[in-house]
Coordinates of C-alpha atoms in Angstrom, one line a residue:
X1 CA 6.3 13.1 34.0
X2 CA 4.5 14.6 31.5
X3 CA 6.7 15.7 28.2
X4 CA 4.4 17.9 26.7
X5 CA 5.6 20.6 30.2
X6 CA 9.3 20.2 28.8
X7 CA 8.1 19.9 25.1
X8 CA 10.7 22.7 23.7
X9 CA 13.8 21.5 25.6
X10 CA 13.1 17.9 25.0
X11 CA 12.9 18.5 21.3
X12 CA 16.2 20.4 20.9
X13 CA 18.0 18.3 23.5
X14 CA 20.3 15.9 21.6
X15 CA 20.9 12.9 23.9
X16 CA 24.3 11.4 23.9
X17 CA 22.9 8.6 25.9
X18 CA 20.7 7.9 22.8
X19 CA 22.3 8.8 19.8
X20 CA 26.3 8.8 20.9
X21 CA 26.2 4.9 19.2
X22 CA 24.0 5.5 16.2
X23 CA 26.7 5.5 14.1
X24 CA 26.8 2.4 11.2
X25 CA 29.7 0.9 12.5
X26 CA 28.0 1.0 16.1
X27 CA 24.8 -0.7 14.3
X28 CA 26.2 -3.4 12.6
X29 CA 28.6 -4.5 15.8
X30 CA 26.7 -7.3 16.5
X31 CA 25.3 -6.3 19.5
X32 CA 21.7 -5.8 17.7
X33 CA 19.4 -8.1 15.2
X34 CA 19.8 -5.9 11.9
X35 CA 17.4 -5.4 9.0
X36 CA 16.9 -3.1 5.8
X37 CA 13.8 -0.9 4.6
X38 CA 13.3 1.2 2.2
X39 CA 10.7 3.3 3.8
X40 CA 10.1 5.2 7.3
X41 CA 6.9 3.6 8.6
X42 CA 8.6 4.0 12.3
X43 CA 6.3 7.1 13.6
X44 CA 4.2 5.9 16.9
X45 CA 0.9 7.7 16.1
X46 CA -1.7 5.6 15.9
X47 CA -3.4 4.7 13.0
X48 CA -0.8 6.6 11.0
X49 CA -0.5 3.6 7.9
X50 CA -4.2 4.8 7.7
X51 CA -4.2 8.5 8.4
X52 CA -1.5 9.3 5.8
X53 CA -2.6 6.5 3.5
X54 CA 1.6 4.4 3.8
X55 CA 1.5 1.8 1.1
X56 CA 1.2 -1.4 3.4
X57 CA 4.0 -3.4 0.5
X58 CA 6.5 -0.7 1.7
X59 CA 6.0 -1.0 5.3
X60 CA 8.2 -4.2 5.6
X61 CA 12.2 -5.1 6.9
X62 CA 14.4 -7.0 5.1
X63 CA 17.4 -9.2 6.0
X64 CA 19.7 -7.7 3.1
X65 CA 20.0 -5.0 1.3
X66 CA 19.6 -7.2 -1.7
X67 CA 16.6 -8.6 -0.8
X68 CA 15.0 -4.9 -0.3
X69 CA 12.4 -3.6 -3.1
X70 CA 13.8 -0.2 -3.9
X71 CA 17.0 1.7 -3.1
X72 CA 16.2 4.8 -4.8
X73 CA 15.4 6.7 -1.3
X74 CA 18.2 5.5 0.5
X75 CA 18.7 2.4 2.8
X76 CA 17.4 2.6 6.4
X77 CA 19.3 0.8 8.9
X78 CA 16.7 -1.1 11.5
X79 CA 18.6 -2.4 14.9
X80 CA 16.2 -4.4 17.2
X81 CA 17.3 -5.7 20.4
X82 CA 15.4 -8.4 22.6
X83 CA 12.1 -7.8 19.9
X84 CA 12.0 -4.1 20.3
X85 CA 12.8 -1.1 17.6
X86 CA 16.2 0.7 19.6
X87 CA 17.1 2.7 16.2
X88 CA 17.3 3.4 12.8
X89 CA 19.6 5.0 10.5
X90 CA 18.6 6.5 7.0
X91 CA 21.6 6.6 5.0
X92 CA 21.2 9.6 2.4
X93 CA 24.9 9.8 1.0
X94 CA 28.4 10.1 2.6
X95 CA 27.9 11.1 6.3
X96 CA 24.3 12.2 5.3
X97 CA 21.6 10.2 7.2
X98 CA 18.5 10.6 9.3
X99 CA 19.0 8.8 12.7
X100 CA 16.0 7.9 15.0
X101 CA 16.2 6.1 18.6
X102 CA 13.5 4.7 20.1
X103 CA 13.5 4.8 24.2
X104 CA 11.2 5.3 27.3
X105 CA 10.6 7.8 29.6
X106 CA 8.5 6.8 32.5
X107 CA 5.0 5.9 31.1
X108 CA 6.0 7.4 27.6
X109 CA 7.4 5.6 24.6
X110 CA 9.7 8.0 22.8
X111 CA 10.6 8.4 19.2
X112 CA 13.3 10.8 18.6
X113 CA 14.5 11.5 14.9
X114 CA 17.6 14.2 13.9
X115 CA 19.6 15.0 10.6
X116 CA 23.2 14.4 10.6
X117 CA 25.4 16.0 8.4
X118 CA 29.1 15.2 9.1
X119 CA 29.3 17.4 12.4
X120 CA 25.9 19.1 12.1
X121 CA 23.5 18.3 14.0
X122 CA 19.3 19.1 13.8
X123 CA 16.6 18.4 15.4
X124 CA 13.7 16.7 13.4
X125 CA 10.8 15.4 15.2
X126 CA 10.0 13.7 18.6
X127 CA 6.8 11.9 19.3
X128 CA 5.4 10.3 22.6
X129 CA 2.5 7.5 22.9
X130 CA 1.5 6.9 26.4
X131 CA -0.9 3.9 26.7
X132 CA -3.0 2.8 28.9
X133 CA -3.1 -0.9 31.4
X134 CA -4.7 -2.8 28.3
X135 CA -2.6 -1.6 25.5
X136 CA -4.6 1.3 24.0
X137 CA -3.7 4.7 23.2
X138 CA -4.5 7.2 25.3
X139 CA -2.0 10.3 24.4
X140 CA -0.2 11.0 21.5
X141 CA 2.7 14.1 21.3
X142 CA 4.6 15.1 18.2
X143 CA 6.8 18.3 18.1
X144 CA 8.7 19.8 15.2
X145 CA 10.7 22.7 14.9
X146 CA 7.6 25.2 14.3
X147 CA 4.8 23.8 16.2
X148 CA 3.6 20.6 19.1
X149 CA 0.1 18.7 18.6
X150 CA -1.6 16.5 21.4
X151 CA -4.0 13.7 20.4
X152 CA -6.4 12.2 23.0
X153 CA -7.9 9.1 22.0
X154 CA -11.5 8.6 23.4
X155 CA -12.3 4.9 23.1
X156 CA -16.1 3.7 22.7
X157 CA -18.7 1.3 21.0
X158 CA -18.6 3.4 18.4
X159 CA -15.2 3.5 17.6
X160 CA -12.2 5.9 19.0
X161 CA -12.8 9.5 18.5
X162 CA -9.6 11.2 18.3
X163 CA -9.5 15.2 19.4
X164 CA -6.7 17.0 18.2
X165 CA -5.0 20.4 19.8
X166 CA -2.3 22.3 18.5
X167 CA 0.5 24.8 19.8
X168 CA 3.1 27.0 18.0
X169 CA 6.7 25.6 19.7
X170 CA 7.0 27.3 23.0
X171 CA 10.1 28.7 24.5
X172 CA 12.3 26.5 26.4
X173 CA 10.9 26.0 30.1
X174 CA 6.9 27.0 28.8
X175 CA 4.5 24.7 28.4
X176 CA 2.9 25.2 25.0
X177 CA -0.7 27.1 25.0
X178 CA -3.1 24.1 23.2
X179 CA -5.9 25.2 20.9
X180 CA -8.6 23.3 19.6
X181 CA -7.1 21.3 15.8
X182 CA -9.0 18.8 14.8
X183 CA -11.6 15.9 15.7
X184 CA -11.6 12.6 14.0
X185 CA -13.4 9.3 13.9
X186 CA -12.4 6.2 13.6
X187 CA -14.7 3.0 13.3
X188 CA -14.1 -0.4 12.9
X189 CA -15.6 -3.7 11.3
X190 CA -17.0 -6.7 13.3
X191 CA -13.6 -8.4 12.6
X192 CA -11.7 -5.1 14.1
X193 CA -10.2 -3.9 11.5
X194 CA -10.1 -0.1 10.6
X195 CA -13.0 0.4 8.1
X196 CA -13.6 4.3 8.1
X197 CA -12.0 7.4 9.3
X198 CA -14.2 10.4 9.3
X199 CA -13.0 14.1 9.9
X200 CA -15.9 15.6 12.1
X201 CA -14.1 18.8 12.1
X202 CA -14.0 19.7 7.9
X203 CA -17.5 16.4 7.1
X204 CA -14.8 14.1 5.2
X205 CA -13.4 11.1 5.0
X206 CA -10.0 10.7 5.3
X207 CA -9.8 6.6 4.9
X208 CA -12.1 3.9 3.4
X209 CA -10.9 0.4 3.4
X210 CA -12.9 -0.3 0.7
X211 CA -10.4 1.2 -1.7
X212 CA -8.3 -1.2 -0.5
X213 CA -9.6 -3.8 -2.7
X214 CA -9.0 -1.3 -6.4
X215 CA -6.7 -1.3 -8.8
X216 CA -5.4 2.2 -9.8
X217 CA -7.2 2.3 -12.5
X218 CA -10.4 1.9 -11.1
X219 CA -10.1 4.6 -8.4
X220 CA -8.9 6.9 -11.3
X221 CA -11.9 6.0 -12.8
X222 CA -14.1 6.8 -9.8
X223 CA -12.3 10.4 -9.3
X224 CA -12.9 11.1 -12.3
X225 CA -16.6 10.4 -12.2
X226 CA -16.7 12.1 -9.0
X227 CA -15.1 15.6 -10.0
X228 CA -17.4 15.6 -13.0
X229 CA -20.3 15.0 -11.1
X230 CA -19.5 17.2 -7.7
X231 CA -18.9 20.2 -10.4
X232 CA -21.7 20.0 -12.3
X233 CA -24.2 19.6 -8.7
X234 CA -22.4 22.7 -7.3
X235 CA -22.8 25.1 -10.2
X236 CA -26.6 23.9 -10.1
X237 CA -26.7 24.7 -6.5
X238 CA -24.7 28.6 -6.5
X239 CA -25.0 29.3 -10.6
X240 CA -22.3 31.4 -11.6
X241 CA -23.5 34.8 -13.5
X242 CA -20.2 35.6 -15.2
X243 CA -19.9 34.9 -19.0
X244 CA -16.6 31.8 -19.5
X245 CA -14.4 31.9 -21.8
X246 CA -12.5 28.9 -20.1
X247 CA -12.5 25.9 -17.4
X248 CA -9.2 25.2 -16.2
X249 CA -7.7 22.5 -13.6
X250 CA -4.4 23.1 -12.2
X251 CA -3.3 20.7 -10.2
X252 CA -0.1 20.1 -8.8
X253 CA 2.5 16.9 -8.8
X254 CA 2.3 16.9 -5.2
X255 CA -0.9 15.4 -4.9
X256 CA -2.3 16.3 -8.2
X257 CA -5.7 15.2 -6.5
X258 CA -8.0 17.4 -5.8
X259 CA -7.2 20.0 -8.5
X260 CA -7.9 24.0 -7.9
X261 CA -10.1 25.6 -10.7
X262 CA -10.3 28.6 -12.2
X263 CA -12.6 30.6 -14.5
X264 CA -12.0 32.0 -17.2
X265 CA -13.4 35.4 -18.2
X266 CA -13.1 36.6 -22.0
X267 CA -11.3 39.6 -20.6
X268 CA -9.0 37.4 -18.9
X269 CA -7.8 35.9 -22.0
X270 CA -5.3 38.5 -23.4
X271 CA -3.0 39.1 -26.4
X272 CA 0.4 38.9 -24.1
X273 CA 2.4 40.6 -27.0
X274 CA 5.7 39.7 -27.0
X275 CA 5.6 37.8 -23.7
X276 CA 4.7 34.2 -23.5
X277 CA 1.3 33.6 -25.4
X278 CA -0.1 31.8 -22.7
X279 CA 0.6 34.1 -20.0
X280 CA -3.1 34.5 -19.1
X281 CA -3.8 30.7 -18.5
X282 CA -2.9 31.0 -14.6
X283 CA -5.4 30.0 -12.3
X284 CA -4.1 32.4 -9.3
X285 CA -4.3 35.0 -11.7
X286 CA -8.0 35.1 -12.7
X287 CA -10.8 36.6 -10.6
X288 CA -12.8 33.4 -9.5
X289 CA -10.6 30.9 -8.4
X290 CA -11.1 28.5 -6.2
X291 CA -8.3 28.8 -3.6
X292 CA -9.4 33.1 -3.4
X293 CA -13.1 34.1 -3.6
X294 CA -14.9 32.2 -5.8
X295 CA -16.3 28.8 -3.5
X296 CA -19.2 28.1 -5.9
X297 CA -17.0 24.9 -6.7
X298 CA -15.4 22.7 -3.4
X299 CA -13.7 19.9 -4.5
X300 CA -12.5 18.9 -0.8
X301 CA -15.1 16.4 1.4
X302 CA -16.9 13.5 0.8
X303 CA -14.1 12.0 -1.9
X304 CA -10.8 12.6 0.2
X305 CA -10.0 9.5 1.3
X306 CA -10.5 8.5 -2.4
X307 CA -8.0 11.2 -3.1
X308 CA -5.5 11.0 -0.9
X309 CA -5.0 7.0 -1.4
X310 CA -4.9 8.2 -5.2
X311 CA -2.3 10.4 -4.7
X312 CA -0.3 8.2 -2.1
X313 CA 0.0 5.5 -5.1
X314 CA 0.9 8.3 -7.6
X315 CA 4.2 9.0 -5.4
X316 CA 5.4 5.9 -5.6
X317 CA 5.8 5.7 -9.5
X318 CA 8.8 7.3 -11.6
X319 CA 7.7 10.9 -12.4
X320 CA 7.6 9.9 -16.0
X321 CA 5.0 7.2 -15.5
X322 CA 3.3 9.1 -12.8
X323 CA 3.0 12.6 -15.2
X324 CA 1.2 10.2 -18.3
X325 CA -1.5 9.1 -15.9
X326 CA -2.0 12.2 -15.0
X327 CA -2.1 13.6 -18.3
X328 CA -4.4 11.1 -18.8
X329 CA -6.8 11.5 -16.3
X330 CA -7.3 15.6 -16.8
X331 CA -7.3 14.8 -21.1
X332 CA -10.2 12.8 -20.3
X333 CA -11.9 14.8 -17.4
X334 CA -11.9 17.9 -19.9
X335 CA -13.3 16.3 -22.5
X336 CA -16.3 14.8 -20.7
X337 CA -16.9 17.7 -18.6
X338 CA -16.8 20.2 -22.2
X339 CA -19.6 18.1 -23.3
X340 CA -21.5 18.1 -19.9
X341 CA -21.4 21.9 -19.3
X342 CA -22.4 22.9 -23.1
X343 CA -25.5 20.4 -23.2
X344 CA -26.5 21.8 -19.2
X345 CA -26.0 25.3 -20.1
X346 CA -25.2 25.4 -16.3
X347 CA -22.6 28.3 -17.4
X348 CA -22.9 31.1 -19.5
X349 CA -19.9 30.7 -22.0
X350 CA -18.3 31.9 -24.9
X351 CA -18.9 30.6 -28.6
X352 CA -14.5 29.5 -27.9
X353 CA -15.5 28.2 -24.7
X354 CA -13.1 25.1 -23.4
X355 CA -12.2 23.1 -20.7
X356 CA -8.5 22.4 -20.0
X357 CA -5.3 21.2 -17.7
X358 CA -2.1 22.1 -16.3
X359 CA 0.6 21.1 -13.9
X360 CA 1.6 24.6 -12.8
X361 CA 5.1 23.5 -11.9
X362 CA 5.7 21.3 -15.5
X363 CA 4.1 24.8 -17.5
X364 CA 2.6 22.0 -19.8
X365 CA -0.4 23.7 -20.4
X366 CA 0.9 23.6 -24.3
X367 CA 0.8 20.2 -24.1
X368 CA -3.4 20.0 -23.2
X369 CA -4.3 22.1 -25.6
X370 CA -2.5 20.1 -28.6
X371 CA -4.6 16.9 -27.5
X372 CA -7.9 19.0 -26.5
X373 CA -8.4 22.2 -29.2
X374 CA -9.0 21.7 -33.0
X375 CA -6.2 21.5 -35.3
X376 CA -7.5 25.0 -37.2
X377 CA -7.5 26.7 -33.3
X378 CA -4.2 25.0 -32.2
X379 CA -1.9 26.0 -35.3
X380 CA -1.8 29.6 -34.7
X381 CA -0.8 28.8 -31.1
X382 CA 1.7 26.6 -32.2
X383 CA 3.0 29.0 -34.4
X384 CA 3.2 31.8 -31.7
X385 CA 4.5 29.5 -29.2
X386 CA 7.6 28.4 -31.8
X387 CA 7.9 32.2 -32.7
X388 CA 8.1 32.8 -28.9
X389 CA 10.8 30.4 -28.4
X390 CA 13.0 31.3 -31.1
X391 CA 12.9 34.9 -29.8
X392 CA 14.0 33.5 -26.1
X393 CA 16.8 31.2 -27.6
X394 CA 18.0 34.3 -29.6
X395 CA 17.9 36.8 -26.8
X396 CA 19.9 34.0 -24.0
X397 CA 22.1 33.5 -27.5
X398 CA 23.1 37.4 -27.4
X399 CA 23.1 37.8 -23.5
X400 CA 26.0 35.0 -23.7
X401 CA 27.6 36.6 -26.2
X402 CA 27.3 40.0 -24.3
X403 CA 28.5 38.6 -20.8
X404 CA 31.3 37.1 -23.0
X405 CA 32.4 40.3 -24.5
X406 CA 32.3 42.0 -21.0
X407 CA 34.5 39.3 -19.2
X408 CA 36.6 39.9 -22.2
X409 CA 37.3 43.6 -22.0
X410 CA 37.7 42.6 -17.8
X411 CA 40.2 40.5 -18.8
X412 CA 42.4 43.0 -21.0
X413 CA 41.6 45.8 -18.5
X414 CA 43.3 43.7 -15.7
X415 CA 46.3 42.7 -17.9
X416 CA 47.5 45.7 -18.7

């Protein structure tokens, strides 16, 4: 049998014979060897721990629940029976939980996950690994709700290349038309451990063990030194003829490494009126930015595996903790890189020329330019932004008062 001919109906099929006793009560019968996580680490794809950079002190099952390192994203349920993963259960709140079983079909391992809500039902993901006499992967399926991808894995001296193809989710009873995805590399040390995974498709690297052995700290320190450096080659390499007025990084709490950058023309920088005063510092809104047409500047490549494991730690930390690093890292990255591009001249910029940061989704672009500008430069703006705020509180002050006068006069109306 090959699933990937049935992909559609297999991944909407809910099987009673596999998840009509996933409920907790089922799970903790007896009948299976139970343990706790606090993390799904359970997906088949090979080399995923790797691939999508899983903190290895999360990927672990504990007895208790008391003995578990976090509860904050729920408690997953682990049943095992005769040394092999039969289901898991992700409890999210009352009747609320992700349930996964685990099964075989023919020379396929199966993993099949859905989200239960009381009565309602929905298909997640399913995977299938087929391996071959010796243990190694040779075919890897996933399908979601909007799309199937097939990995073959070409085993060498040189490591396993893995080629990629990828399908929009077919109708039930058609076989999904593959196209061409990705191609990846992975390579191993003389001990056989995973030591590098290369991209070939986009020249990056997506995973370098020797991170492994860094602190935070130190790979915040090397990103750092590597954006600085990989802006500064790439404006020597395509220079940019447009006069600056501003360097901004936006990045994003979602993997607030690499950030997107924009700049800043001086007629991009505008007197908003009575709107927000900083209205105009918006990287989609300015003409060279690098997610549109400017690509003088690509931050993506030789530093993503660098990245990514960045990021990957970043998500594990409260949001408070995880926002002051970042603030952190960008308050520093301006200041080094202002100096660097005035003393290169490698732009042509303003006499008010300056580099700054914001997380577009916090808006706490106020917040960099308090730390980063003069105090003579950042008084008016702090005077404009208070006068801009008083104005809002005033105006949601009189619209209460307005909706409250309204449902008043409703009120009467309806009484008499």
């Amino acid at each position: 049998m090959n699933p990937l001919q049935q992909i559609a109906e297999l991944f909407s099929t809910i099987l009673s014979a596999q998840f009509g006793s996933l409920s907790l009560d089922e799970l903790m019968s007896g009948e299976y060897q139970v343990g706790f996580a606090s993390l799904d680490f359970f997906s088949l794809e090979p080399f995923a721990q790797y691939l999508h950079h899983v903190p290895q002190e999360r990927c672990a099952i504990y007895p208790s629940v008391d003995e578990m390192d976090t509860t904050a994203d729920g408690i997953i349920v682990v049943a095992m029976k005769e040394g092999q993963l039969r289901a898991s259960k992700w409890l999210m709140g009352d009747d609320v939980s992700y349930d996964t079983a685990f099964y075989q079909v023919g020379d396929w391992a199966c993993r099949q996950q859905i989200y239960r809500n009381g009565d309602d039902v929905k298909p997640i993901v399913i995977e299938f690994l087929k391996k071959d006499a010796e243990g190694y992967p040779l075919t890897f399926i996933t399908a979601r709700e909007y799309g199937v991808k097939v990995s073959d894995y070409e085993w060498s001296a040189a490591g396993v290349r893995i080629i990629e193809r990828s399908a929009r989710m077919p109708d039930v009873g058609v076989a999904p038309e593959l196209t061409p995805y990705m191609e990846s590399l992975v390579e191993f040390s003389v001990d056989g451990e995973v030591e590098v995974i290369r991209n070939l498709t986009q020249n990056s690297i997506v995973y370098d063990r020797s991170y492994e052995a860094l602190s935070l700290q130190e790979m915040l320190e090397q990103a750092r030194s590597a954006l600085h450096d990989k802006i500064l080659a790439d404006l020597q390499a395509a220079p940019v003829a447009n006069t600056v007025g501003c360097f901004l990084f936006e990045y994003s709490d979602q993997g607030p490494l690499p950030p997107t950058i924009a700049l800043i023309q001086p007629h991009e920088i505008t007197d908003s009126g009575d709107d927000y005063p900083l209205l105009w510092l918006n990287a989609p809104d300015c003409e060279l930015f690098t997610e549109d047409d400017f690509d003088g500047i690509r931050l993506h490549g030789e530093h993503d595996a660098l990245f990514d494991r960045i990021n990957a730690q970043i998500e594990e930390l409260d949001y408070e903790q995880a926002e002051q690093i970042m603030v952190d890292f960008y308050l520093t990255l301006c200041r080094q890189l202002e100096t660097s591009l005035r003393a290169s001249r490698l732009l042509t910029v303003t006499a008010d020329f300056f580099v700054t940061a914001r997380e577009f989704s916090a808006c706490n672009e106020a917040t960099f330019l308090q730390q980063l500008w003069p105090q003579e430069r950042w008084q008016p703006l702090a005077a404009a932004l208070e006068q801009f705020e008083a104005a809002q509180a005033k105006w949601q002050e009189e619209m209460i008062r307005s909706i409250g006068r309204e449902s008043g006069h409703a009120g009467m109306d309806s009484s008499q």
